[in-house]
The first five atom37 places (N, CA, C, CB, O) and aatype in JSON, in Angstrom:
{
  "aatype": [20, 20, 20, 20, 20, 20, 20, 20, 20, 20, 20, 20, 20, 20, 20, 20, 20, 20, 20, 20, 20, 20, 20, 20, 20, 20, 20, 20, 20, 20, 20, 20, 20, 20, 20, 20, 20, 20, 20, 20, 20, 20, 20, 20, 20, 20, 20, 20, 20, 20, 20, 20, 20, 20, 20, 20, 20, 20, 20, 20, 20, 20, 20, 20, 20, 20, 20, 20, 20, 20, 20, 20, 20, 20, 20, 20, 20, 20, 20, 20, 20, 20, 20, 20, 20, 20, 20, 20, 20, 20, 20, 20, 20, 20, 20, 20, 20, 20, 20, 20, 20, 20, 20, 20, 20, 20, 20, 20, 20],
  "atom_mask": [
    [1, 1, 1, 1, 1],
    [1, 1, 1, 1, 1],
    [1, 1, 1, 1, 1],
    [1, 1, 1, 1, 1],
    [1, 1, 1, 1, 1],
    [1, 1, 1, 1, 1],
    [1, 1, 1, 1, 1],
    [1, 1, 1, 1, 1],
    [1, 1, 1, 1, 1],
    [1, 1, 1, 1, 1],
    [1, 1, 1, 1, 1],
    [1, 1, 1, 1, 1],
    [1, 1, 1, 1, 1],
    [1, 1, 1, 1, 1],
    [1, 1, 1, 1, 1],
    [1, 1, 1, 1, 1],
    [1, 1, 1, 1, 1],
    [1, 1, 1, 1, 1],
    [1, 1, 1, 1, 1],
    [1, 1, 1, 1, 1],
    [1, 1, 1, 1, 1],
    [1, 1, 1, 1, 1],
    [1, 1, 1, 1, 1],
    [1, 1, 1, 1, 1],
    [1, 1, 1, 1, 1],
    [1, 1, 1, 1, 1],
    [1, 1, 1, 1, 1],
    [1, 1, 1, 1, 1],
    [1, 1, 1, 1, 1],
    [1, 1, 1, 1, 1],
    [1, 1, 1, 1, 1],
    [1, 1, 1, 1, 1],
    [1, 1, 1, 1, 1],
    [1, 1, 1, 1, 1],
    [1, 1, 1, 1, 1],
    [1, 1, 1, 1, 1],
    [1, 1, 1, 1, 1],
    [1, 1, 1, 1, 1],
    [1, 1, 1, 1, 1],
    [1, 1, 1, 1, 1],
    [1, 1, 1, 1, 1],
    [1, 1, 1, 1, 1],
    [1, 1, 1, 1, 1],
    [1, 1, 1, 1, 1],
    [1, 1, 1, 1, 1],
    [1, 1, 1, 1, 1],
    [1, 1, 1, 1, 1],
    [1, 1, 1, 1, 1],
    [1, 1, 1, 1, 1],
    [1, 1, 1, 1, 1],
    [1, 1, 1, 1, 1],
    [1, 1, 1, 1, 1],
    [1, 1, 1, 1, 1],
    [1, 1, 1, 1, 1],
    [1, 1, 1, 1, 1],
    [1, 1, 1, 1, 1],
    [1, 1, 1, 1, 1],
    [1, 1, 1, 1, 1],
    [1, 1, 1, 1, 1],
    [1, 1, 1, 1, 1],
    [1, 1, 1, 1, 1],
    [1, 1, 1, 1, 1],
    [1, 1, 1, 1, 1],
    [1, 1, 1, 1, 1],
    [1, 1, 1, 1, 1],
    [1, 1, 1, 1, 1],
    [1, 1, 1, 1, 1],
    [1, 1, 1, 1, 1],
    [1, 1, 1, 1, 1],
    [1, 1, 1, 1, 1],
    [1, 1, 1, 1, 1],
    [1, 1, 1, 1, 1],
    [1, 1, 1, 1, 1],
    [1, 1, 1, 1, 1],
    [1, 1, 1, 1, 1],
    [1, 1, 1, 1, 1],
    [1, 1, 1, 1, 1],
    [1, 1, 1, 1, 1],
    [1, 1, 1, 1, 1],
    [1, 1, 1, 1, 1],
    [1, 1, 1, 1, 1],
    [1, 1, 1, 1, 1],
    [1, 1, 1, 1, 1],
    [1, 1, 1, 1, 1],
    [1, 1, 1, 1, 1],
    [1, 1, 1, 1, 1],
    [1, 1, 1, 1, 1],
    [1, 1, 1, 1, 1],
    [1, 1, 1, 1, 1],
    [1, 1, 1, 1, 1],
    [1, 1, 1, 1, 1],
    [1, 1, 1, 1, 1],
    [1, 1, 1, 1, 1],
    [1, 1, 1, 1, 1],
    [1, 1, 1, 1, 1],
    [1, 1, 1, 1, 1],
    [1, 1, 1, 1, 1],
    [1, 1, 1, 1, 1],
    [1, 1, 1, 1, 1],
    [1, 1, 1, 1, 1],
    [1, 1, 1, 1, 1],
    [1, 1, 1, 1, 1],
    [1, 1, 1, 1, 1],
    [1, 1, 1, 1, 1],
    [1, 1, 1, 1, 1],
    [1, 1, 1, 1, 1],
    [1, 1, 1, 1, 1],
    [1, 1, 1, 1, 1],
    [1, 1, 1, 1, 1]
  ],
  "atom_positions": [
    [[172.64, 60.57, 46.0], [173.95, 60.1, 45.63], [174.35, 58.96, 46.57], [174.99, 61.25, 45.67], [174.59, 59.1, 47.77]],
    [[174.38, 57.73, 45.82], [175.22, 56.83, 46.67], [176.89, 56.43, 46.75], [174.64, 55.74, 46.45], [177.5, 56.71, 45.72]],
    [[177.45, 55.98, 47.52], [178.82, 55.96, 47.33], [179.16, 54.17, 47.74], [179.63, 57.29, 48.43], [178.77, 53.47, 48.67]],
    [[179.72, 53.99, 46.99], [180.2, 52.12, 47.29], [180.51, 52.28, 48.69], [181.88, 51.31, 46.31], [180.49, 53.32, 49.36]],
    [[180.86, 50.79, 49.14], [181.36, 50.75, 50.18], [182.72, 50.72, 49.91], [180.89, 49.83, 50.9], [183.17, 50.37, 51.0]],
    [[183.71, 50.86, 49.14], [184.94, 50.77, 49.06], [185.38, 52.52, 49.25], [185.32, 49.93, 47.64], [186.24, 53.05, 49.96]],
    [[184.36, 53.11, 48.26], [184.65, 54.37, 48.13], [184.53, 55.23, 49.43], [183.87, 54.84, 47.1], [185.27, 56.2, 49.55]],
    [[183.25, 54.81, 50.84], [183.09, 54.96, 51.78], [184.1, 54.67, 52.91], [182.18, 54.54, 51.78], [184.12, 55.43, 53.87]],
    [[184.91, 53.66, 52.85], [185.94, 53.13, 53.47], [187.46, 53.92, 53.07], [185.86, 51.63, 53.09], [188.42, 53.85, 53.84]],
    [[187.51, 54.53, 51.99], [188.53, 54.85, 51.3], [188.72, 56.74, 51.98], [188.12, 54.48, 49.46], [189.69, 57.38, 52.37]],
    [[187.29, 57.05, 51.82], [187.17, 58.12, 52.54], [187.31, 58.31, 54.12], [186.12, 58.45, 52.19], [188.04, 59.15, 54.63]],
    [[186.33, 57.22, 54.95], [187.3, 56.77, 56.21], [188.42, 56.89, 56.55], [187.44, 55.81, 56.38], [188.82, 57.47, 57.56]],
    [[189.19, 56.21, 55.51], [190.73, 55.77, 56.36], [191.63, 57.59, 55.53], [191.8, 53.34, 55.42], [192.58, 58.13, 56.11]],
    [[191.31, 57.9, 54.8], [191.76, 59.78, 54.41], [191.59, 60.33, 55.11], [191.22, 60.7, 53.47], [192.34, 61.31, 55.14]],
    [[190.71, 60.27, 56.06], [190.24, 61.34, 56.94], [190.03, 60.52, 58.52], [188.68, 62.08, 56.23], [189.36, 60.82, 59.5]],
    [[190.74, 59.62, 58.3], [191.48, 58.92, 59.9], [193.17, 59.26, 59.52], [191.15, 56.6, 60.17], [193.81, 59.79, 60.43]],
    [[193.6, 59.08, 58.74], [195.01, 59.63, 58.48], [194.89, 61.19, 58.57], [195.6, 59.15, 56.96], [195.89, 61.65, 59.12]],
    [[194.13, 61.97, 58.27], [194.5, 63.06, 58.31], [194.61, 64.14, 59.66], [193.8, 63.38, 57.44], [195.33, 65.08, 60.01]],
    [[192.98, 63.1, 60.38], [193.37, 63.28, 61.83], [194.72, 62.86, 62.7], [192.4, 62.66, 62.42], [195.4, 63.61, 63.4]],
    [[194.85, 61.96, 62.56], [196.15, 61.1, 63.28], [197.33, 62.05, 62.86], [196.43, 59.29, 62.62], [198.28, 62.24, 63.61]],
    [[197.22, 62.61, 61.65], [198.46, 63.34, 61.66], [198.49, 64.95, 61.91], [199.05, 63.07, 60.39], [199.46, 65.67, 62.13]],
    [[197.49, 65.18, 61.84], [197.22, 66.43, 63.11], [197.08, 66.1, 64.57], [195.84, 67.19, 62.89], [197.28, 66.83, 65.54]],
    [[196.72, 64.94, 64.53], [196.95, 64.45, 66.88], [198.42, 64.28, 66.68], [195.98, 62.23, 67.92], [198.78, 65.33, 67.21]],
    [[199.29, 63.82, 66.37], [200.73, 63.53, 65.97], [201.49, 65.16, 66.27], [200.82, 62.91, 64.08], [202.22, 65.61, 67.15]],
    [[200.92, 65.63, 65.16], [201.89, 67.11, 65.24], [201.71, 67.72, 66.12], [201.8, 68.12, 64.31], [202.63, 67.96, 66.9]],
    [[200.37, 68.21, 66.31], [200.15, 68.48, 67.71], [200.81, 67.65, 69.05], [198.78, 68.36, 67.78], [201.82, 68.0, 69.66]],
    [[200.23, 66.85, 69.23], [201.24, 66.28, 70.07], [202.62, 66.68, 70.68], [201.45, 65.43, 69.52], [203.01, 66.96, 71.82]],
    [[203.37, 66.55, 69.07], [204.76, 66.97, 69.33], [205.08, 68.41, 69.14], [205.65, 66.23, 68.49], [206.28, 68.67, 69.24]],
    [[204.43, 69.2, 68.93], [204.51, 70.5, 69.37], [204.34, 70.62, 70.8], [203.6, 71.28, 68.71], [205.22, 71.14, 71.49]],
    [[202.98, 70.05, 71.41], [202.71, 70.63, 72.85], [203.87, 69.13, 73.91], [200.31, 70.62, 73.25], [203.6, 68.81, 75.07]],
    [[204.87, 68.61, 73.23], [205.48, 67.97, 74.12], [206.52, 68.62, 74.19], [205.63, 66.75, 73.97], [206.97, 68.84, 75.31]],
    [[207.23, 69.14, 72.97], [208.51, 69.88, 73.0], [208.65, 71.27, 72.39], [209.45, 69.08, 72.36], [209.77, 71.61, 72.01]],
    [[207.51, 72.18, 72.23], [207.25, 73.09, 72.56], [208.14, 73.9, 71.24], [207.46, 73.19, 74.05], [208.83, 74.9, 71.47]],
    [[207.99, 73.27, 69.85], [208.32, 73.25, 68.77], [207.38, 73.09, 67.52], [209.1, 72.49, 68.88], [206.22, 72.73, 67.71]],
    [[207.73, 73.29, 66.58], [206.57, 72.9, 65.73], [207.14, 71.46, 65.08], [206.16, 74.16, 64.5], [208.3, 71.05, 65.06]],
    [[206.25, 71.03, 64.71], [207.37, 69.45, 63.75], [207.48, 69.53, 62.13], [206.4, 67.51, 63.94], [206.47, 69.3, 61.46]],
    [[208.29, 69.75, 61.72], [208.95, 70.04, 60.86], [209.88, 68.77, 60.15], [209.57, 71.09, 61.41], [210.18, 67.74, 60.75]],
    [[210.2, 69.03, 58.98], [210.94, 68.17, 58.2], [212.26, 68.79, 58.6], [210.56, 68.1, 56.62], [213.18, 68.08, 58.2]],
    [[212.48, 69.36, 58.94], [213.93, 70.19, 59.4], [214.49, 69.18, 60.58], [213.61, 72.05, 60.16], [215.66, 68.96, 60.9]],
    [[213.48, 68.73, 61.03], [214.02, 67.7, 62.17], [215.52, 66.44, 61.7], [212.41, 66.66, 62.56], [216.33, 65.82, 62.39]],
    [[215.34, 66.53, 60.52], [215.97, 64.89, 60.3], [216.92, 65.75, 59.53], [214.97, 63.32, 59.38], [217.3, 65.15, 58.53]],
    [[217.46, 67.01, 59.63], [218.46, 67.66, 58.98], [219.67, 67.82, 60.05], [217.9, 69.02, 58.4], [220.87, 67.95, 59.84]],
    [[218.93, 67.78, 61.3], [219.92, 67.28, 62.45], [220.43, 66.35, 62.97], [219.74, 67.45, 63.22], [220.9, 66.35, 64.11]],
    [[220.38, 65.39, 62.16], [221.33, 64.28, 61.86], [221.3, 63.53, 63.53], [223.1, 64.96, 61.21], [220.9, 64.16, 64.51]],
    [[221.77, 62.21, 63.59], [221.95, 61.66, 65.13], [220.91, 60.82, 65.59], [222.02, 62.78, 66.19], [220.28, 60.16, 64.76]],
    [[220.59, 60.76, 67.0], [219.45, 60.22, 67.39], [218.36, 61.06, 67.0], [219.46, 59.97, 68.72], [217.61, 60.61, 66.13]],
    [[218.15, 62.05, 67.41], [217.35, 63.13, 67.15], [216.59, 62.84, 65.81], [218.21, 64.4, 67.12], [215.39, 62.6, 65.98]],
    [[216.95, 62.82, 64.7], [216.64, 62.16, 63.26], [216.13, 61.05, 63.21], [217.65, 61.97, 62.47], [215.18, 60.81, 62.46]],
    [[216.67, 60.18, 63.98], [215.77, 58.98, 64.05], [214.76, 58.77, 64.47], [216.08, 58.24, 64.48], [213.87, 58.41, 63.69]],
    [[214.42, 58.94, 66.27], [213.67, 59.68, 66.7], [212.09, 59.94, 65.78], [214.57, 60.77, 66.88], [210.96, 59.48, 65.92]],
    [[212.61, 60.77, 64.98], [211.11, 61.82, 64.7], [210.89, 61.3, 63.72], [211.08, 63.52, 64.48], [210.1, 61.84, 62.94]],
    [[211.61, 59.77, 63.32], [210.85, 59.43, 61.75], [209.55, 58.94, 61.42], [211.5, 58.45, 61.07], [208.77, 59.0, 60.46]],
    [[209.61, 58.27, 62.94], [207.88, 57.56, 63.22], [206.89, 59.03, 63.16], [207.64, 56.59, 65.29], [205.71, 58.94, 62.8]],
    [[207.39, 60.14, 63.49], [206.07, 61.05, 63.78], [206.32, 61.98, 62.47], [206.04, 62.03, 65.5], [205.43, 62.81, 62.26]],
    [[207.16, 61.96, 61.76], [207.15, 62.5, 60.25], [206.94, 61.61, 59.28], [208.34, 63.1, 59.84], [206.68, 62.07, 58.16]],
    [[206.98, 60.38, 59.43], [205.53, 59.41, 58.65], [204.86, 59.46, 58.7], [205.07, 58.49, 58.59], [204.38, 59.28, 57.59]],
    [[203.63, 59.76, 59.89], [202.41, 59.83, 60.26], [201.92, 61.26, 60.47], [202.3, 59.06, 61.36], [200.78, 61.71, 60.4]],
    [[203.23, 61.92, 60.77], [202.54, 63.47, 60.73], [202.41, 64.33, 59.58], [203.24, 64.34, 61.54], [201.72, 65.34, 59.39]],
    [[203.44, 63.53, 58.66], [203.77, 64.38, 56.96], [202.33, 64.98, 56.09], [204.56, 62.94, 55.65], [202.53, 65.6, 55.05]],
    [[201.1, 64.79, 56.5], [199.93, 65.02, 55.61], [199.66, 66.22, 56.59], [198.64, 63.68, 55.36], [198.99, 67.12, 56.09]],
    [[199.94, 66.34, 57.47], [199.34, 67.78, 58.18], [200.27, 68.31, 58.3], [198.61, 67.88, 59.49], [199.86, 69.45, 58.49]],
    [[201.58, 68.37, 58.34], [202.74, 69.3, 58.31], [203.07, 70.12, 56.55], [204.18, 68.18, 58.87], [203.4, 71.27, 56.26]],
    [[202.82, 69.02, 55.76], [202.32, 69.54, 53.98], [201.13, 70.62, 53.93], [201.57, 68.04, 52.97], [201.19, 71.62, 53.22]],
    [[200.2, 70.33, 54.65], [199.3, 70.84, 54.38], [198.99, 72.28, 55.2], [198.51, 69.87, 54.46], [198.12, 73.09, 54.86]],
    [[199.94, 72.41, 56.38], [200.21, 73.4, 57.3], [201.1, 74.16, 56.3], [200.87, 72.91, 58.76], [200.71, 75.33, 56.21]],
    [[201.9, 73.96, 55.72], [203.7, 74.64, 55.15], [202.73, 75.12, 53.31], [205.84, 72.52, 54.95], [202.92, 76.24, 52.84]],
    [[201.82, 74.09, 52.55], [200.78, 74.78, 51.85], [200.31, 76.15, 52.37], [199.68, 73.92, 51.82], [200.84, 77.26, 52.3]],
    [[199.29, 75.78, 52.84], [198.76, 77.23, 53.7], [199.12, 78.13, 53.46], [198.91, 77.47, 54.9], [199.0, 78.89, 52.5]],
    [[199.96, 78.1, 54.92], [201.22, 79.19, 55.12], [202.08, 79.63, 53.85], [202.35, 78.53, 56.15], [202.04, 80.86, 53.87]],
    [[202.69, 79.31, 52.97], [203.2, 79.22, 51.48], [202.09, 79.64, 51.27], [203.72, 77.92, 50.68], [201.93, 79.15, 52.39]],
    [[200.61, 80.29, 50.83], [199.74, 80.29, 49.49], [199.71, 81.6, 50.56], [198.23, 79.03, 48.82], [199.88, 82.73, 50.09]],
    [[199.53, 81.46, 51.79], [198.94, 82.91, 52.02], [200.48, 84.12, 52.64], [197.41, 82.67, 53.52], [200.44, 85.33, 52.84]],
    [[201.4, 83.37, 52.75], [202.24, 84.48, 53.03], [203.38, 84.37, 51.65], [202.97, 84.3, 54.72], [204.07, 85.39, 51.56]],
    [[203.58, 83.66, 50.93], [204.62, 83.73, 50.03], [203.81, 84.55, 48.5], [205.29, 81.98, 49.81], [204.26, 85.39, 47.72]],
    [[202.04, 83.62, 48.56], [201.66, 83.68, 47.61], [201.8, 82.72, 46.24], [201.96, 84.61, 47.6], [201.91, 82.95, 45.04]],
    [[201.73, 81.74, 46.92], [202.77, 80.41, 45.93], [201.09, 80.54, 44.76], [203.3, 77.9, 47.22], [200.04, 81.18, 44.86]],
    [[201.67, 79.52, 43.73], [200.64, 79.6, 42.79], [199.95, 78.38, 43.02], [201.08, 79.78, 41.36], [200.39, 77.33, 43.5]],
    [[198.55, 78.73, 42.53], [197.11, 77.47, 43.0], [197.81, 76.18, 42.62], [195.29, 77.57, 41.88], [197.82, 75.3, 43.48]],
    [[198.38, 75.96, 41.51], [198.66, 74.48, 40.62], [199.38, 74.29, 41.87], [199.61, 74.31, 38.86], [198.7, 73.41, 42.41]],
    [[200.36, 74.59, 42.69], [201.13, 74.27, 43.93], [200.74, 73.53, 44.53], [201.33, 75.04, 44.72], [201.16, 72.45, 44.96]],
    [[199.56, 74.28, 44.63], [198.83, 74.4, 45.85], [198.28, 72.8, 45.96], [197.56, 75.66, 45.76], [198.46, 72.05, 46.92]],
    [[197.6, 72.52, 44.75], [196.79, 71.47, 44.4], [197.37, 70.63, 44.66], [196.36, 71.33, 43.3], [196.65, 69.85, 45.3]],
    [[198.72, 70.11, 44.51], [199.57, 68.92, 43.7], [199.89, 69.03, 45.28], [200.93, 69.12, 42.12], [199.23, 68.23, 45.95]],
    [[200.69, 69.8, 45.97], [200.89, 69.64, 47.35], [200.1, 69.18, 48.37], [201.15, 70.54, 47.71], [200.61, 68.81, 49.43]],
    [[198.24, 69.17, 48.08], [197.81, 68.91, 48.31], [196.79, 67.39, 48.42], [197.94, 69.69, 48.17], [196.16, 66.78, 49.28]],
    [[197.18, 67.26, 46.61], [197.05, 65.53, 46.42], [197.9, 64.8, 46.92], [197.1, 65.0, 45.15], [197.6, 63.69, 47.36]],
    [[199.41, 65.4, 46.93], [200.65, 64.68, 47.58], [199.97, 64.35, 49.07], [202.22, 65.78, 47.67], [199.88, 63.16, 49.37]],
    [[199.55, 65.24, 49.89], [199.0, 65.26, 51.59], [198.36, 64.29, 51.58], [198.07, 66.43, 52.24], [198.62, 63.3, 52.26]],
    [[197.07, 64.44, 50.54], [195.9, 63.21, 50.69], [196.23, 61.95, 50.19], [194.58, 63.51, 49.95], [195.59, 60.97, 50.59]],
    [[197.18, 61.82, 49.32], [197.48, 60.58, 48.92], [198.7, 60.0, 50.09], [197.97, 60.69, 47.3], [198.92, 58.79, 50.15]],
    [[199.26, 60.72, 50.76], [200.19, 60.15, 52.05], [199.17, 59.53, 53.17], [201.18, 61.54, 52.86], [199.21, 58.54, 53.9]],
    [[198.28, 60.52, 52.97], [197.06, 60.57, 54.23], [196.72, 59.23, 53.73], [195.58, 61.93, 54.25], [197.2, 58.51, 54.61]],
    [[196.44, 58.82, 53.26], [195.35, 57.62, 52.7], [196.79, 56.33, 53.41], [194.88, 57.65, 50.18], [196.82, 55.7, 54.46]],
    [[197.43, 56.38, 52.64], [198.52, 55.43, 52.99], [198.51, 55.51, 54.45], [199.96, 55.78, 52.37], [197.86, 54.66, 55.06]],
    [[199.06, 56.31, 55.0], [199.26, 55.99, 56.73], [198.27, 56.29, 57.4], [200.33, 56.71, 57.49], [198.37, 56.17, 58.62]],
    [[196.74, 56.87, 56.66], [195.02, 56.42, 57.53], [194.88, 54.51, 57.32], [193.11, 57.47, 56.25], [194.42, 53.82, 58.23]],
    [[195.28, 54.02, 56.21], [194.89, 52.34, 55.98], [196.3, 52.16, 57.04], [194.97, 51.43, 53.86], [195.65, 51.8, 58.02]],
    [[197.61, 52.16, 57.49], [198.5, 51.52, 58.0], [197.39, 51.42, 59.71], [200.23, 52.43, 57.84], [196.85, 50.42, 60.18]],
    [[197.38, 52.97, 60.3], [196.81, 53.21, 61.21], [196.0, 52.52, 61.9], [196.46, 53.92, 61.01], [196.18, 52.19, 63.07]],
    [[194.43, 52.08, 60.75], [193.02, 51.03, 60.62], [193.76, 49.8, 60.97], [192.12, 50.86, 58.91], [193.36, 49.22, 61.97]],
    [[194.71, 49.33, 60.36], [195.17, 47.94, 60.44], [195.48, 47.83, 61.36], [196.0, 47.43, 59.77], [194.83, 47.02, 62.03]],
    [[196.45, 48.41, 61.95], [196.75, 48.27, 63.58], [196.12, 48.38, 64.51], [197.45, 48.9, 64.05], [196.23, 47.87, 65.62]],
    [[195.31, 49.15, 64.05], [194.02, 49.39, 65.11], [193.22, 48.33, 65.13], [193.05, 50.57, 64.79], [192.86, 47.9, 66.23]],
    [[192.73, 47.62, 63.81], [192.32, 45.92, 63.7], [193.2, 45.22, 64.19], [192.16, 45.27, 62.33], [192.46, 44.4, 64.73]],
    [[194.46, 44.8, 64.52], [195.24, 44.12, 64.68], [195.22, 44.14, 66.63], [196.48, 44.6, 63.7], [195.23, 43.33, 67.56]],
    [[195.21, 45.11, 66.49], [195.19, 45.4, 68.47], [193.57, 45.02, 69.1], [195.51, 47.64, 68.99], [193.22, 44.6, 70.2]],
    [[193.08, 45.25, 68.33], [191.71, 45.1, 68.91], [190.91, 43.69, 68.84], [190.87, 46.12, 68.22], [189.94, 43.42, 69.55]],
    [[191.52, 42.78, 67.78], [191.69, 41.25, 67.76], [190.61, 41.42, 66.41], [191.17, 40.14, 69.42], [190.42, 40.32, 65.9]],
    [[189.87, 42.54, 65.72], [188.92, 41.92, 64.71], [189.49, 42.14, 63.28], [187.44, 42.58, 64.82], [188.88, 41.72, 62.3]]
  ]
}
């Protein structure tokens, strides 16, 4: 099986977003000793502002954490599951290509 190079690159930057937004959450768990949550920006203020940069970049592993957790303790149904999950990978993809670029952009190539 071969895969284009677009399709190879496409998979790259999904699974550079998906890391980055597990180093992200993590992160801000082991800085403030919390989990990161969308609940954050329900507290209105600086605080909300704050966490928008790391709930852009962290939103594909915090979906995919709150999935999980939802399928195995609520019992949510698979179709959920799925669509919550294309939602993750299709965020992932978006802020894995923002990520690459900057990372091209800093590195001068």
């Amino acid at each position: 099986m071969n895969l284009s190079p677009s399709a190879l690159e496409n998979l790259q930057t999904l699974v550079l977003g998906l890391a980055f937004a597990g180093f992200l959450a993590s992160a801000f768990e082991w800085a403030t000793a919390r989990r990161a949550s969308f609940g954050l920006l329900s507290g209105g203020g600086l605080v909300a502002i704050a966490s928008l940069p790391i709930l852009a970049f962290g939103a594909p592993f915090i979906i995919l954490r709150n999935t999980v957790r939802g399928r195995t303790i609520e019992g949510r149904p698979m179709p959920f599951v799925m669509l919550a999950t294309m939602l993750a990978c299709g965020w992932s993809l978006v802020s894995g290509r923002v990520v690459l670029d900057l990372a091209h952009m800093v590195s001068g190539t």
